mmCIF file of C-alpha atoms and ligand atoms in Angstrom:
data_model
loop_
_atom_site.group_PDB
_atom_site.id
_atom_site.type_symbol
_atom_site.label_atom_id
_atom_site.label_comp_id
_atom_site.label_asym_id
_atom_site.label_seq_id
_atom_site.Cartn_x
_atom_site.Cartn_y
_atom_site.Cartn_z
ATOM 1 C CA MET A 1 10.591 17.324 -15.607
ATOM 2 C CA ARG A 2 13.366 18.225 -13.183
ATOM 3 C CA ILE A 3 12.878 16.775 -9.743
ATOM 4 C CA VAL A 4 15.049 16.683 -6.652
ATOM 5 C CA LEU A 5 14.494 14.267 -3.764
ATOM 6 C CA LEU A 6 15.367 15.393 -0.254
ATOM 7 C CA GLY A 7 15.307 13.432 2.976
ATOM 8 C CA PRO A 8 17.533 11.756 5.551
ATOM 9 C CA PRO A 9 19.695 8.704 4.879
ATOM 10 C CA GLY A 10 17.502 5.650 4.632
ATOM 11 C CA ALA A 11 14.349 7.658 3.870
ATOM 12 C CA GLY A 12 13.756 5.796 0.619
ATOM 13 C CA LYS A 13 15.033 8.386 -1.843
ATOM 14 C CA GLY A 14 16.703 5.733 -4.007
ATOM 15 C CA THR A 15 13.629 3.509 -4.229
ATOM 16 C CA GLN A 16 11.246 6.350 -4.987
ATOM 17 C CA SER A 17 13.626 8.031 -7.434
ATOM 18 C CA SER A 18 14.030 4.936 -9.537
ATOM 19 C CA ARG A 19 10.259 4.424 -9.626
ATOM 20 C CA LEU A 20 9.649 8.038 -10.636
ATOM 21 C CA ALA A 21 12.354 7.831 -13.285
ATOM 22 C CA GLN A 22 10.594 4.829 -14.816
ATOM 23 C CA VAL A 23 7.193 6.472 -14.817
ATOM 24 C CA LEU A 24 8.455 9.782 -16.192
ATOM 25 C CA ARG A 25 11.058 8.232 -18.514
ATOM 26 C CA VAL A 26 13.874 10.472 -17.348
ATOM 27 C CA PRO A 27 17.230 9.365 -15.887
ATOM 28 C CA HIS A 28 17.664 8.686 -12.181
ATOM 29 C CA LEU A 29 20.847 10.413 -11.075
ATOM 30 C CA SER A 30 22.019 9.308 -7.653
ATOM 31 C CA THR A 31 25.144 11.062 -6.418
ATOM 32 C CA GLY A 32 25.663 8.214 -3.923
ATOM 33 C CA ASP A 33 25.616 5.658 -6.775
ATOM 34 C CA ILE A 34 27.894 7.818 -8.932
ATOM 35 C CA LEU A 35 30.373 8.145 -6.065
ATOM 36 C CA ARG A 36 30.249 4.443 -5.154
ATOM 37 C CA ALA A 37 30.901 3.480 -8.802
ATOM 38 C CA ALA A 38 33.795 5.965 -8.954
ATOM 39 C CA ILE A 39 35.249 4.485 -5.766
ATOM 40 C CA ARG A 40 34.883 0.928 -7.095
ATOM 41 C CA GLU A 41 36.655 1.890 -10.296
ATOM 42 C CA ALA A 42 39.241 3.983 -8.436
ATOM 43 C CA THR A 43 38.762 6.961 -10.777
ATOM 44 C CA PRO A 44 40.196 10.369 -9.769
ATOM 45 C CA LEU A 45 36.735 11.303 -8.421
ATOM 46 C CA GLY A 46 36.548 8.044 -6.463
ATOM 47 C CA LEU A 47 39.964 8.541 -4.928
ATOM 48 C CA LYS A 48 39.034 12.064 -3.827
ATOM 49 C CA ALA A 49 35.652 11.037 -2.402
ATOM 50 C CA LYS A 50 36.420 7.674 -0.761
ATOM 51 C CA ALA A 51 37.428 8.812 2.709
ATOM 52 C CA ALA A 52 34.388 11.088 3.090
ATOM 53 C CA VAL A 53 31.895 8.527 1.755
ATOM 54 C CA ASP A 54 33.229 5.674 3.899
ATOM 55 C CA SER A 55 33.100 7.767 7.040
ATOM 56 C CA GLY A 56 29.625 9.183 6.353
ATOM 57 C CA ALA A 57 30.804 12.772 5.883
ATOM 58 C CA LEU A 58 29.729 14.956 2.978
ATOM 59 C CA VAL A 59 31.997 15.125 -0.027
ATOM 60 C CA GLU A 60 33.176 18.709 -0.596
ATOM 61 C CA ASP A 61 30.788 20.898 -2.569
ATOM 62 C CA GLU A 62 33.427 21.672 -5.163
ATOM 63 C CA ILE A 63 33.966 17.992 -5.963
ATOM 64 C CA ILE A 64 30.318 16.995 -6.007
ATOM 65 C CA ASN A 65 29.203 20.086 -7.940
ATOM 66 C CA GLY A 66 31.713 19.322 -10.689
ATOM 67 C CA CYS A 67 30.611 15.731 -10.852
ATOM 68 C CA VAL A 68 26.900 16.642 -11.056
ATOM 69 C CA GLY A 69 27.572 19.341 -13.646
ATOM 70 C CA GLU A 70 29.291 16.766 -15.852
ATOM 71 C CA ARG A 71 26.469 14.303 -15.463
ATOM 72 C CA LEU A 72 23.750 16.849 -16.225
ATOM 73 C CA ALA A 73 25.573 17.881 -19.390
ATOM 74 C CA LYS A 74 24.981 14.431 -20.875
ATOM 75 C CA ARG A 75 22.327 14.174 -23.514
ATOM 76 C CA ASP A 76 19.933 11.913 -21.631
ATOM 77 C CA ALA A 77 19.467 14.576 -18.918
ATOM 78 C CA GLU A 78 18.453 17.311 -21.371
ATOM 79 C CA GLY A 79 14.745 16.587 -21.088
ATOM 80 C CA GLY A 80 14.737 16.169 -17.333
ATOM 81 C CA PHE A 81 16.010 14.068 -14.448
ATOM 82 C CA ILE A 82 15.379 12.816 -10.968
ATOM 83 C CA LEU A 83 18.220 13.922 -8.704
ATOM 84 C CA ASP A 84 18.656 11.685 -5.674
ATOM 85 C CA GLY A 85 21.104 12.804 -2.996
ATOM 86 C CA PHE A 86 21.781 16.165 -4.592
ATOM 87 C CA PRO A 87 21.506 18.933 -3.572
ATOM 88 C CA ARG A 88 22.347 18.339 0.081
ATOM 89 C CA THR A 89 23.399 21.885 0.957
ATOM 90 C CA VAL A 90 22.123 25.338 0.024
ATOM 91 C CA ASP A 91 25.368 25.935 -1.874
ATOM 92 C CA GLN A 92 24.696 22.844 -3.970
ATOM 93 C CA ALA A 93 21.092 23.934 -4.568
ATOM 94 C CA THR A 94 22.316 27.348 -5.666
ATOM 95 C CA MET A 95 24.822 25.734 -8.034
ATOM 96 C CA LEU A 96 22.043 23.613 -9.501
ATOM 97 C CA ASP A 97 19.822 26.664 -10.090
ATOM 98 C CA THR A 98 22.702 28.546 -11.696
ATOM 99 C CA TYR A 99 23.538 25.566 -13.878
ATOM 100 C CA LEU A 100 19.960 25.137 -15.074
ATOM 101 C CA ARG A 101 19.479 28.858 -15.673
ATOM 102 C CA HIS A 102 22.026 28.697 -18.488
ATOM 103 C CA THR A 103 19.590 26.653 -20.514
ATOM 104 C CA GLY A 104 16.497 28.483 -19.264
ATOM 105 C CA ASP A 105 15.500 25.517 -17.124
ATOM 106 C CA GLU A 106 14.710 25.151 -13.431
ATOM 107 C CA VAL A 107 13.864 22.568 -10.797
ATOM 108 C CA ASP A 108 10.135 21.831 -11.046
ATOM 109 C CA VAL A 109 9.611 20.271 -7.645
ATOM 110 C CA ALA A 110 11.607 19.286 -4.556
ATOM 111 C CA PHE A 111 10.031 16.289 -2.859
ATOM 112 C CA GLU A 112 11.066 15.815 0.755
ATOM 113 C CA LEU A 113 10.556 12.342 2.206
ATOM 114 C CA VAL A 114 9.847 13.017 5.845
ATOM 115 C CA VAL A 115 11.020 10.242 8.189
ATOM 116 C CA GLY A 116 11.642 10.651 11.933
ATOM 117 C CA LEU A 117 15.207 10.065 13.016
ATOM 118 C CA ASP A 118 14.247 7.178 15.290
ATOM 119 C CA HIS A 119 13.272 5.112 12.220
ATOM 120 C CA LEU A 120 16.464 5.617 10.250
ATOM 121 C CA GLN A 121 18.684 3.106 11.969
ATOM 122 C CA GLN A 122 16.047 0.395 11.480
ATOM 123 C CA ARG A 123 15.829 1.235 7.786
ATOM 124 C CA VAL A 124 19.574 1.110 7.266
ATOM 125 C CA VAL A 125 19.914 -2.175 9.180
ATOM 126 C CA LYS A 126 17.149 -3.584 6.984
ATOM 127 C CA ARG A 127 18.978 -2.462 3.830
ATOM 128 C CA ALA A 128 22.220 -4.083 5.017
ATOM 129 C CA ARG A 129 20.378 -7.349 5.821
ATOM 130 C CA GLU A 130 18.647 -7.368 2.430
ATOM 131 C CA ALA A 131 21.964 -6.783 0.654
ATOM 132 C CA MET A 132 23.547 -9.684 2.531
ATOM 133 C CA ALA A 133 20.588 -11.974 1.869
ATOM 134 C CA GLY A 134 20.774 -11.116 -1.837
ATOM 135 C CA GLY A 135 24.502 -11.866 -1.946
ATOM 136 C CA GLU A 136 25.329 -8.183 -2.528
ATOM 137 C CA ALA A 137 27.997 -6.183 -0.764
ATOM 138 C CA VAL A 138 26.824 -4.121 2.193
ATOM 139 C CA ARG A 139 27.506 -0.409 1.684
ATOM 140 C CA SER A 140 30.685 0.665 3.437
ATOM 141 C CA ASP A 141 28.726 3.469 5.127
ATOM 142 C CA ASP A 142 25.796 1.320 6.296
ATOM 143 C CA ASN A 143 27.241 0.843 9.760
ATOM 144 C CA GLU A 144 26.312 2.502 13.022
ATOM 145 C CA ILE A 145 29.174 4.989 13.229
ATOM 146 C CA ALA A 146 28.970 6.191 9.612
ATOM 147 C CA LEU A 147 25.174 6.365 9.828
ATOM 148 C CA GLN A 148 25.393 8.651 12.852
ATOM 149 C CA LYS A 149 27.705 10.917 10.919
ATOM 150 C CA ARG A 150 25.401 10.893 7.882
ATOM 151 C CA VAL A 151 22.474 11.871 10.099
ATOM 152 C CA VAL A 152 24.469 14.705 11.674
ATOM 153 C CA ALA A 153 25.499 15.952 8.212
ATOM 154 C CA TYR A 154 21.882 15.753 7.118
ATOM 155 C CA LEU A 155 20.628 17.677 10.156
ATOM 156 C CA GLN A 156 23.219 20.403 9.643
ATOM 157 C CA HIS A 157 21.751 21.305 6.268
ATOM 158 C CA ALA A 158 18.218 19.916 6.124
ATOM 159 C CA ALA A 159 16.243 22.862 7.476
ATOM 160 C CA SER A 160 17.982 25.493 5.365
ATOM 161 C CA LEU A 161 17.739 23.325 2.262
ATOM 162 C CA SER A 162 14.011 22.769 2.764
ATOM 163 C CA ASP A 163 13.589 26.525 3.335
ATOM 164 C CA PHE A 164 15.438 27.224 0.103
ATOM 165 C CA TYR A 165 12.854 25.276 -1.886
ATOM 166 C CA ARG A 166 9.951 26.393 0.296
ATOM 167 C CA GLN A 167 10.765 30.006 -0.496
ATOM 168 C CA GLN A 168 10.703 29.138 -4.184
ATOM 169 C CA GLY A 169 7.293 27.520 -3.695
ATOM 170 C CA LYS A 170 8.706 24.168 -4.826
ATOM 171 C CA LEU A 171 8.868 22.120 -1.621
ATOM 172 C CA VAL A 172 6.429 19.218 -1.326
ATOM 173 C CA GLN A 173 6.686 17.153 1.852
ATOM 174 C CA VAL A 174 5.560 13.554 1.774
ATOM 175 C CA ASP A 175 5.268 11.043 4.630
ATOM 176 C CA GLY A 176 8.223 8.749 4.000
ATOM 177 C CA LEU A 177 6.921 6.233 6.534
ATOM 178 C CA ALA A 178 3.869 5.408 4.467
ATOM 179 C CA GLU A 179 3.865 2.131 2.549
ATOM 180 C CA ILE A 180 6.232 2.171 -0.496
ATOM 181 C CA ASN A 181 3.457 2.208 -3.131
ATOM 182 C CA ALA A 182 1.539 4.880 -1.236
ATOM 183 C CA VAL A 183 4.619 7.126 -1.220
ATOM 184 C CA THR A 184 5.056 6.617 -4.979
ATOM 185 C CA SER A 185 1.378 7.456 -5.538
ATOM 186 C CA SER A 186 1.676 10.670 -3.520
ATOM 187 C CA LEU A 187 4.581 11.740 -5.700
ATOM 188 C CA THR A 188 3.008 10.819 -9.033
ATOM 189 C CA ASP A 189 -0.380 12.277 -7.982
ATOM 190 C CA HIS A 190 1.319 15.554 -7.238
ATOM 191 C CA ILE A 191 3.065 15.584 -10.613
ATOM 192 C CA ALA A 192 -0.099 14.614 -12.474
ATOM 193 C CA SER A 193 -2.090 17.389 -10.812
ATOM 194 C CA THR A 194 0.496 20.145 -11.194
ATOM 195 C CA MET A 195 2.000 19.142 -14.549
ATOM 196 C CA PRO A 196 -0.853 17.363 -16.340
ATOM 197 C CA ARG A 197 0.716 17.813 -19.754
ATOM 198 C CA HIS A 198 3.871 15.926 -18.871
ATOM 199 C CA PRO A 199 4.040 12.397 -20.292
ATOM 200 C CA PRO A 200 2.740 9.884 -19.311
ATOM 201 C CA PHE A 201 -0.080 11.994 -17.853
ATOM 202 C CA ALA A 202 -0.894 13.904 -21.024
HETATM 203 P P1 ADP B 301 22.193 8.347 1.947
HETATM 204 O O1 ADP B 301 21.276 9.418 1.476
HETATM 205 O O2 ADP B 301 21.474 7.096 2.307
HETATM 206 O O3 ADP B 301 23.145 8.775 3.020
HETATM 207 P P2 ADP B 301 23.677 8.364 -0.588
HETATM 208 O O4 ADP B 301 23.899 7.106 -1.358
HETATM 209 O O5 ADP B 301 22.819 9.401 -1.187
HETATM 210 O O6 ADP B 301 23.141 7.850 0.804
HETATM 211 O O7 ADP B 301 25.099 9.037 -0.248
HETATM 212 C C1 ADP B 301 26.171 8.301 0.293
HETATM 213 C C2 ADP B 301 27.358 9.225 0.601
HETATM 214 O O8 ADP B 301 27.814 9.837 -0.621
HETATM 215 C C3 ADP B 301 27.077 10.398 1.527
HETATM 216 O O9 ADP B 301 27.149 10.027 2.886
HETATM 217 C C4 ADP B 301 28.206 11.360 1.137
HETATM 218 O O10 ADP B 301 29.465 10.947 1.645
HETATM 219 C C5 ADP B 301 28.273 11.182 -0.373
HETATM 220 N N1 ADP B 301 27.375 12.122 -1.076
HETATM 221 C C6 ADP B 301 26.313 11.783 -1.865
HETATM 222 N N2 ADP B 301 25.716 12.874 -2.345
HETATM 223 C C7 ADP B 301 26.406 13.932 -1.873
HETATM 224 C C8 ADP B 301 26.278 15.343 -1.988
HETATM 225 N N3 ADP B 301 25.293 15.888 -2.716
HETATM 226 N N4 ADP B 301 27.153 16.134 -1.338
HETATM 227 C C9 ADP B 301 28.145 15.621 -0.612
HETATM 228 N N5 ADP B 301 28.332 14.306 -0.432
HETATM 229 C C10 ADP B 301 27.478 13.453 -1.053
#
């Protein structure tokens, strides 16, 4: 099962991806998490990506494509994955298709969490407050200026990316403002009805 999650910053991609990964028993690959870990550990990838991530800009396709390619080549991703935060541009989506074609695989479904822009700031403020309350560090890009930039970057590519998957008949839009469990159910219901032989539905 190869799933990609699309949607604006703060739409809930991370939450839903990790739930889906648990249900489907495939790895949850978040490019944001991979980049943040690389930045924390000051790896060559982290050093290259830091300025873009902190400011809310997109990391260059070449850098992120290489990083995703490496991650997908690991054994645990052979049987499937939930990609969260990738692809974000049509070029990235094309790279992903090309990559998967080598092994005769393809993306099964692209779920888009639809959330109006006016709700995003609230969501991100909530995430920052929850992190602080839990004694965790607030993300360096969960501030007003970086969020605006992330939204602009999202809007630049969102429509063409959705069209890319729509044209392939793979786009499934879900109301990202619904209650968390209801969103998860919409996603798993879709998978169960279209891929009934996939564990745990079989
Ligand atoms: P969100 O979706 O909430 O903005 P993410 O954790 O997915 O957060 O991403 C955080 C940042 O990491 C992005 O703003 C961007 O700088 C970088 N990033 C993550 N995924 C990609 C990608 N596919 N292409 C380019 N940059 C990316």
